PDB file of C-alpha atoms in Angstrom:
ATOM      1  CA  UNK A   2     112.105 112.653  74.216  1.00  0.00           C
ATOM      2  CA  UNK A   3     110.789 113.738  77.983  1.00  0.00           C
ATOM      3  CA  UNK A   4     107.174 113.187  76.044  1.00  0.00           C
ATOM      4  CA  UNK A   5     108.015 109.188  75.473  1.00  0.00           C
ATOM      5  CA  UNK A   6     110.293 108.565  78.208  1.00  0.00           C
ATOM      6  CA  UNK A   7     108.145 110.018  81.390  1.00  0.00           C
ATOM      7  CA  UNK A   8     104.663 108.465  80.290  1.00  0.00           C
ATOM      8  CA  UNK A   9     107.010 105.023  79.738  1.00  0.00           C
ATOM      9  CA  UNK A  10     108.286 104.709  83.036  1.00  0.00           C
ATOM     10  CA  UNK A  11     105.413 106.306  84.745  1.00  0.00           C
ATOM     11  CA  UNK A  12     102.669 103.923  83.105  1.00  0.00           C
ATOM     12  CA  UNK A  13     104.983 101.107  83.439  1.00  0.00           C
ATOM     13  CA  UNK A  14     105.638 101.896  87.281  1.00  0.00           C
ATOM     14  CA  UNK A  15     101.818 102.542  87.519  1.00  0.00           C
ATOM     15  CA  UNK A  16     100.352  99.136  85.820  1.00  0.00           C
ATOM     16  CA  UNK A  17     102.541  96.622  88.264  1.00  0.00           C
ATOM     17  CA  UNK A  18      99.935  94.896  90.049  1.00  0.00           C
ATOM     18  CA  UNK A  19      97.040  96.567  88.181  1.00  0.00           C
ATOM     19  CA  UNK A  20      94.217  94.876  87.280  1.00  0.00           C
ATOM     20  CA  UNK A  21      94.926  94.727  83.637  1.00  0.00           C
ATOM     21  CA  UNK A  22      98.343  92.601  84.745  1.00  0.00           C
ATOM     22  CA  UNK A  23      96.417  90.808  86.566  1.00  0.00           C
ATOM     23  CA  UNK A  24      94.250  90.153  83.141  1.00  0.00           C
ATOM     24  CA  UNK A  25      97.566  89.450  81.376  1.00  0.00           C
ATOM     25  CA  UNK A  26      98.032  86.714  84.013  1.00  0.00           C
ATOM     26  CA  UNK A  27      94.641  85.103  83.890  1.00  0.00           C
ATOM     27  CA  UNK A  28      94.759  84.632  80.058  1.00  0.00           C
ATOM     28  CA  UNK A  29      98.324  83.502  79.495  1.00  0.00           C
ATOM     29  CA  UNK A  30      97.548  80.666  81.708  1.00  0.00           C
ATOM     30  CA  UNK A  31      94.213  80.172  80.143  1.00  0.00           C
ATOM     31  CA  UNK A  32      95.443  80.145  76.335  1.00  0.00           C
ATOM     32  CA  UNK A  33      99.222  79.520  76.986  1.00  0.00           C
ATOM     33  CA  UNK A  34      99.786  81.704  73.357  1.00  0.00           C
ATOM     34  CA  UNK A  35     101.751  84.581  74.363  1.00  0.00           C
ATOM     35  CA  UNK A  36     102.258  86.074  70.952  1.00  0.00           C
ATOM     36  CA  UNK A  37      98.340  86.581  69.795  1.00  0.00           C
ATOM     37  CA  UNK A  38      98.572  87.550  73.805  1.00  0.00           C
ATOM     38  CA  UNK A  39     100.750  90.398  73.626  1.00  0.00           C
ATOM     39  CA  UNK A  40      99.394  91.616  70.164  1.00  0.00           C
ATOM     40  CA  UNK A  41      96.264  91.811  71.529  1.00  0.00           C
ATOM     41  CA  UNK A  42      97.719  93.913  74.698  1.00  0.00           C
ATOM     42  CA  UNK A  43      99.300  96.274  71.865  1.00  0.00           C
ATOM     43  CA  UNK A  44      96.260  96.633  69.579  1.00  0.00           C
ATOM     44  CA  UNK A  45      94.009  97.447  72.933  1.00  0.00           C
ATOM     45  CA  UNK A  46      96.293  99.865  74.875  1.00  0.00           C
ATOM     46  CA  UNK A  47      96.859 102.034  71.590  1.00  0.00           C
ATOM     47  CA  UNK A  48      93.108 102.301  70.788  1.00  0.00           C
ATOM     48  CA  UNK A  49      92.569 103.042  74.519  1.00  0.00           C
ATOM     49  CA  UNK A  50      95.261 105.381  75.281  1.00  0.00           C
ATOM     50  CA  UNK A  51      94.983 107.531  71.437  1.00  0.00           C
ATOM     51  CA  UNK A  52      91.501 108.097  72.367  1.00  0.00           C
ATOM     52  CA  UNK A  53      93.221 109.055  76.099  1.00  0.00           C
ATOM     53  CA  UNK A  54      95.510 110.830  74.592  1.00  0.00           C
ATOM     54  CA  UNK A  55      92.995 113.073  72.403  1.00  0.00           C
ATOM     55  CA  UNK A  56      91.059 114.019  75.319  1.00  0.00           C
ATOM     56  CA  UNK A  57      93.545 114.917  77.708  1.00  0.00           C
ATOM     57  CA  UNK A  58      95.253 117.376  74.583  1.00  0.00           C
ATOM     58  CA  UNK A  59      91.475 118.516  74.048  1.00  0.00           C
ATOM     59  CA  UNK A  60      90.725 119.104  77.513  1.00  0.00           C
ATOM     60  CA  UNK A  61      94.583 121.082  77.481  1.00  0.00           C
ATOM     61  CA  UNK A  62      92.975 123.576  75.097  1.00  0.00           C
ATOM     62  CA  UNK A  63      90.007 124.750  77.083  1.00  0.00           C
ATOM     63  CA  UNK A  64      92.310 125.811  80.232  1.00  0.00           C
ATOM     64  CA  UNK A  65      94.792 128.723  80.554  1.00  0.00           C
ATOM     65  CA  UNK A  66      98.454 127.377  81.301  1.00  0.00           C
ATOM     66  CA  UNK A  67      98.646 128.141  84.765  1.00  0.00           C
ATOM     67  CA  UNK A  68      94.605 126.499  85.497  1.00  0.00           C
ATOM     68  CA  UNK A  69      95.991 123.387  83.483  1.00  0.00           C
ATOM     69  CA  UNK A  70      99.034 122.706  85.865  1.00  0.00           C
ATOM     70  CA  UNK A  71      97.047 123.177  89.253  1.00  0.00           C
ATOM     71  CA  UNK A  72      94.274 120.304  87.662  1.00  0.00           C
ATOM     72  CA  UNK A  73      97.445 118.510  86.848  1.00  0.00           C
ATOM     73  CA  UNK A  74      98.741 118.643  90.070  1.00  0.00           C
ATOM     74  CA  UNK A  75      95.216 117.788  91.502  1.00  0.00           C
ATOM     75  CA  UNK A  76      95.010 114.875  89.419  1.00  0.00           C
ATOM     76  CA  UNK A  77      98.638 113.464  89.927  1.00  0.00           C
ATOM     77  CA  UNK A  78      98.039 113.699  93.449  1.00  0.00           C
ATOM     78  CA  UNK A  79      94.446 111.920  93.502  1.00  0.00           C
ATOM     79  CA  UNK A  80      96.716 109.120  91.356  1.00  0.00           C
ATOM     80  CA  UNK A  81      99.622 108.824  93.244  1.00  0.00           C
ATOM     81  CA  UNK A  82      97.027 107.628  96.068  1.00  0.00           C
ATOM     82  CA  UNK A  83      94.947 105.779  93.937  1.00  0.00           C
ATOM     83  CA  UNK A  84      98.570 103.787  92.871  1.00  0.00           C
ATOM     84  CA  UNK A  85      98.623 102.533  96.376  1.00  0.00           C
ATOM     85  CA  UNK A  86      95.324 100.646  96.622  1.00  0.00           C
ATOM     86  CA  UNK A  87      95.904  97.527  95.297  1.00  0.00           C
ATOM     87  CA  UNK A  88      93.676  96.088  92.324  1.00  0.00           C
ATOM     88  CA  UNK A  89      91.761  93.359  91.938  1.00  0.00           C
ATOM     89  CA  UNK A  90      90.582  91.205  88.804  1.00  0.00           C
ATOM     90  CA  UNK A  91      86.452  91.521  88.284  1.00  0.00           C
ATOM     91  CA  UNK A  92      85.566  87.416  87.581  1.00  0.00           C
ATOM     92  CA  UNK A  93      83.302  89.344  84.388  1.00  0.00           C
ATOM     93  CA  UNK A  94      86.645  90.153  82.878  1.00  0.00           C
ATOM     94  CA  UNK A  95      87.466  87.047  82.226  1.00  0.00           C
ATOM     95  CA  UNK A  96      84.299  84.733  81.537  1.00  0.00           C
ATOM     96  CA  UNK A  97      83.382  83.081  78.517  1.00  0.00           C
ATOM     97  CA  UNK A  98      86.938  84.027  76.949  1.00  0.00           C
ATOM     98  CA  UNK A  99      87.710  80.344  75.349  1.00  0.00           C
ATOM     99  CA  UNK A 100      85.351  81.375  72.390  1.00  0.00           C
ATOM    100  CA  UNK A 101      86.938  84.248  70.951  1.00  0.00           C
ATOM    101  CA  UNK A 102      90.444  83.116  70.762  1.00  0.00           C
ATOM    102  CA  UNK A 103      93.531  84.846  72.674  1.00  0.00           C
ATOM    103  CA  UNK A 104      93.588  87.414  70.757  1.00  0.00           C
ATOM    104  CA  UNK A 105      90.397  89.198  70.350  1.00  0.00           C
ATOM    105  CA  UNK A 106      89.666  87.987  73.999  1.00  0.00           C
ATOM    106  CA  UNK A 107      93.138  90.029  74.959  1.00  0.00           C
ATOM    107  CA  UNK A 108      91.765  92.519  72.309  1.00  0.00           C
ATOM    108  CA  UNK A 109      88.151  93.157  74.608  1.00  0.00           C
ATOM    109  CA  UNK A 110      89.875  92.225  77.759  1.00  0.00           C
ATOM    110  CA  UNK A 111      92.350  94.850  77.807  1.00  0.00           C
ATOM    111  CA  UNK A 112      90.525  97.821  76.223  1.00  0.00           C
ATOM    112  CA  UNK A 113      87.543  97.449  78.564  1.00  0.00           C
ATOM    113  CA  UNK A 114      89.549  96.789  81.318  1.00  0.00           C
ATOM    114  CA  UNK A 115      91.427  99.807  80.619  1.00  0.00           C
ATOM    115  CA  UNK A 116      88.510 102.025  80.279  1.00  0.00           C
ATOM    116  CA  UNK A 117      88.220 104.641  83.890  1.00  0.00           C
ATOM    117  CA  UNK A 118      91.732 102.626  84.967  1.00  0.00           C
ATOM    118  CA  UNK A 119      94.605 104.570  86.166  1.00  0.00           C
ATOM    119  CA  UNK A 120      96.917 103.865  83.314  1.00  0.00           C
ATOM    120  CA  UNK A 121      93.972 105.608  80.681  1.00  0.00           C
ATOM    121  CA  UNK A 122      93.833 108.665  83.215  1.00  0.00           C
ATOM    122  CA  UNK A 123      97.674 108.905  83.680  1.00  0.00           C
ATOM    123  CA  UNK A 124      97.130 109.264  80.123  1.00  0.00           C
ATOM    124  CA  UNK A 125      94.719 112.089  79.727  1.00  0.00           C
ATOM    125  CA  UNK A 126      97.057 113.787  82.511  1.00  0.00           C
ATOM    126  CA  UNK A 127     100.307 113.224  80.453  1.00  0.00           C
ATOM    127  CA  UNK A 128      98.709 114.159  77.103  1.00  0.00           C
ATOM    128  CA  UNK A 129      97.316 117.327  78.789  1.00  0.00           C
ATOM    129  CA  UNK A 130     101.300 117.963  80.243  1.00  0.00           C
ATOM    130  CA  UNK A 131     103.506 117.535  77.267  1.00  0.00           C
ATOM    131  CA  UNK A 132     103.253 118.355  73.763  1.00  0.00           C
ATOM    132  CA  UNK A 133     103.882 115.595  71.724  1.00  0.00           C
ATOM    133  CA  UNK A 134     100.679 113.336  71.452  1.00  0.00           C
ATOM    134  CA  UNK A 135     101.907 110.721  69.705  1.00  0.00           C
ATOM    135  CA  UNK A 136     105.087 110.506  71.989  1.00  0.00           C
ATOM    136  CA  UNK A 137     102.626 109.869  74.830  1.00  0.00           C
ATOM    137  CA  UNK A 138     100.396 107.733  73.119  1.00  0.00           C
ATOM    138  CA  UNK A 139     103.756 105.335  72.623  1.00  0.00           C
ATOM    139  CA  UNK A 140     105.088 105.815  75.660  1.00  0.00           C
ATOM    140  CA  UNK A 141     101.988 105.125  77.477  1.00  0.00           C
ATOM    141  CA  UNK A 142     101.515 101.679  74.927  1.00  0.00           C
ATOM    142  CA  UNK A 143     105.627 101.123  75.848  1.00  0.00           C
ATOM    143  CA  UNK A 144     105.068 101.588  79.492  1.00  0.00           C
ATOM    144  CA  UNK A 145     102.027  98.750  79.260  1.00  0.00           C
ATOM    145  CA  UNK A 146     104.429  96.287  77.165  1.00  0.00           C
ATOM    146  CA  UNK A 147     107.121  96.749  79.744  1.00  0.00           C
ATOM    147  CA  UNK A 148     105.154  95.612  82.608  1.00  0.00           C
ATOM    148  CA  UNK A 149     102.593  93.103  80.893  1.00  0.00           C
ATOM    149  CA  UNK A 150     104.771  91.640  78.194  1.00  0.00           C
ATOM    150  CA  UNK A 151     106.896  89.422  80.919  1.00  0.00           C
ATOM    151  CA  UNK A 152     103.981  88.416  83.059  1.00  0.00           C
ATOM    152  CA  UNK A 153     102.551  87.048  79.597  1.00  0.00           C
ATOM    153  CA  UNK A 154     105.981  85.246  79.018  1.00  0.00           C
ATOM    154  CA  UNK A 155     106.700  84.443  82.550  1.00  0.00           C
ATOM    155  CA  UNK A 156     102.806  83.597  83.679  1.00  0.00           C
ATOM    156  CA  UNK A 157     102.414  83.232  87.612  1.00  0.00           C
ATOM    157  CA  UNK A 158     106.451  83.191  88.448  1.00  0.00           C
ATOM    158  CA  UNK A 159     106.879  86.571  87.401  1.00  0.00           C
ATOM    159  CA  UNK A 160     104.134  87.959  89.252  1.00  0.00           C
ATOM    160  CA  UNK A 161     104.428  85.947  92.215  1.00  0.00           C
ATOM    161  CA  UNK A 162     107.628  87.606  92.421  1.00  0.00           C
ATOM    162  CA  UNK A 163     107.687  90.645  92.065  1.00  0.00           C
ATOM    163  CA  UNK A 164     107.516  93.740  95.786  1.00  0.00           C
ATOM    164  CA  UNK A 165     103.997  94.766  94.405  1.00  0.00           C
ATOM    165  CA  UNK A 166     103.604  96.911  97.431  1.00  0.00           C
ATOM    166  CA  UNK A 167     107.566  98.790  96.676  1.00  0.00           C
ATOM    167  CA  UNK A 168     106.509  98.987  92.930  1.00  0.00           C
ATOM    168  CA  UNK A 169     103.674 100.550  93.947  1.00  0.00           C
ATOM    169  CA  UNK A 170     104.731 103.247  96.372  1.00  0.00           C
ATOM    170  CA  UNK A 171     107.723 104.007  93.584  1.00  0.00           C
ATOM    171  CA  UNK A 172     104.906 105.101  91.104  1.00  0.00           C
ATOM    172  CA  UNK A 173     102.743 106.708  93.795  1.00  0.00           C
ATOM    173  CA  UNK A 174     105.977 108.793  94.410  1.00  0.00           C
ATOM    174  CA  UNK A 175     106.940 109.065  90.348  1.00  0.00           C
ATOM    175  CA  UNK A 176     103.339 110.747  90.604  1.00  0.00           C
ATOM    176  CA  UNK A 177     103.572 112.760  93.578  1.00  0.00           C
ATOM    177  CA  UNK A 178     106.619 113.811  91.574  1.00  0.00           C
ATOM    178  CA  UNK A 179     104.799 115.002  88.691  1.00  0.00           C
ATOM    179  CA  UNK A 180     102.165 116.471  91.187  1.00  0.00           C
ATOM    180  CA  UNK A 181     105.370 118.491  92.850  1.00  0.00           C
ATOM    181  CA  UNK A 182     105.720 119.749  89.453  1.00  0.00           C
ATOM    182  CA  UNK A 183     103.038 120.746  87.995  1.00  0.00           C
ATOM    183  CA  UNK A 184     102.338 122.869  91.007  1.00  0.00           C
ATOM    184  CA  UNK A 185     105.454 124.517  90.762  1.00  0.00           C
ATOM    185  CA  UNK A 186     105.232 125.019  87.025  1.00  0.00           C
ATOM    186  CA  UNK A 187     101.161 126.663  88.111  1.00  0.00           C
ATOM    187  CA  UNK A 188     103.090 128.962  90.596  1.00  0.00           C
ATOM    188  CA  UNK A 189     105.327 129.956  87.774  1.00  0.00           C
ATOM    189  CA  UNK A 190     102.808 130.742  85.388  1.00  0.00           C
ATOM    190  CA  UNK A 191     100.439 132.371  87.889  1.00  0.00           C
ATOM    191  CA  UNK A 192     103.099 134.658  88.874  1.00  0.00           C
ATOM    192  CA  UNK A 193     103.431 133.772  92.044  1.00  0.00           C
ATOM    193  CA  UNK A 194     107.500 133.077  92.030  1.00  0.00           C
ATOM    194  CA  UNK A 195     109.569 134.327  89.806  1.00  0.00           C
TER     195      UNK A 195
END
């Protein structure tokens, strides 16, 4: 269960205020159709994050256990700080969207959008950490839902809402968090405490 539940909550922390919510926002006012919306939110963030997913469980295999959880700790760290900058929407993300239809504009939208973002390499970090792929892979996906699905229902109220800059710093700490961890667990398996 730790597999689904911690990439949930940490993606879902993570993507407040991301540029991909910010997406979410952009073309539920544009298309006001939540439902091809959100599918195409679903059918982007699990292509994204299994191919994610693969390469942070490939990557896993090349490193020792101990090397693994010192880059893990590296890269929850460089997160955590990248979590605090805020994002902002690229006007190429959302051009000439009318044409394809809500849903395989969502479809594009969101998987390019994704592509280098912090959500995808929370991903290759969490796939790396626990052992359950597919868990991730839906927990990642989950974590997306949780925090695009009501900005697609909601539109600009939700949003305009929201402490972006407290839901931030709570996932920049749920990484530091992981960060903490991973370099205990690397002190652990390097011997270094008992």
């Amino acid at each position: 269960m730790e597999s689904l539940l911690v990439p949930t909550a940490i993606v879902a922390l993570a993507e407040i205020g991301d540029k991909t919510q910010l997406l979410a926002l952009i073309l539920a006012a544009r298309f006001r159709k939540p439902w091809p919306i959100i599918a195409g939110i679903i059918a982007a963030t699990l292509a994204n994050h299994a191919a994610a997913g693969a390469v942070g469980a490939w990557v896993s295999s090349f490193f020792s256990e101990s090397v693994l959880h010192w880059i893990l700790a590296a890269s929850f760290t460089a997160t955590a700080l990248w979590t605090l900058v805020p994002d902002k929407m690229d006007d190429d993300e959302s051009s000439n969207a009318r044409r394809f239809g809500p849903f395989v504009t969502t479809l594009i939208a969101f998987f390019l959008a994704e592509i280098g973002d912090k959500t995808q390499v929370a991903t290759v970090m969490l796939a790396a950490q626990y052992p359950h792929l597919i868990m991730v892979i839906i927990g990642t996906t989950l974590g997306m839902l949780i925090a695009n699905v009501p900005v697609v229902l909601a539109g600009n109220f939700a949003a305009e809402k929201l402490p972006l800059t407290l839901i931030r710093r709570l996932a920049a700490t749920a990484f530091f968090v992981l960060a903490v961890v991973a370099v205990y667990s690397a002190m652990k398996t390097s011997g270094w405490i008992g």
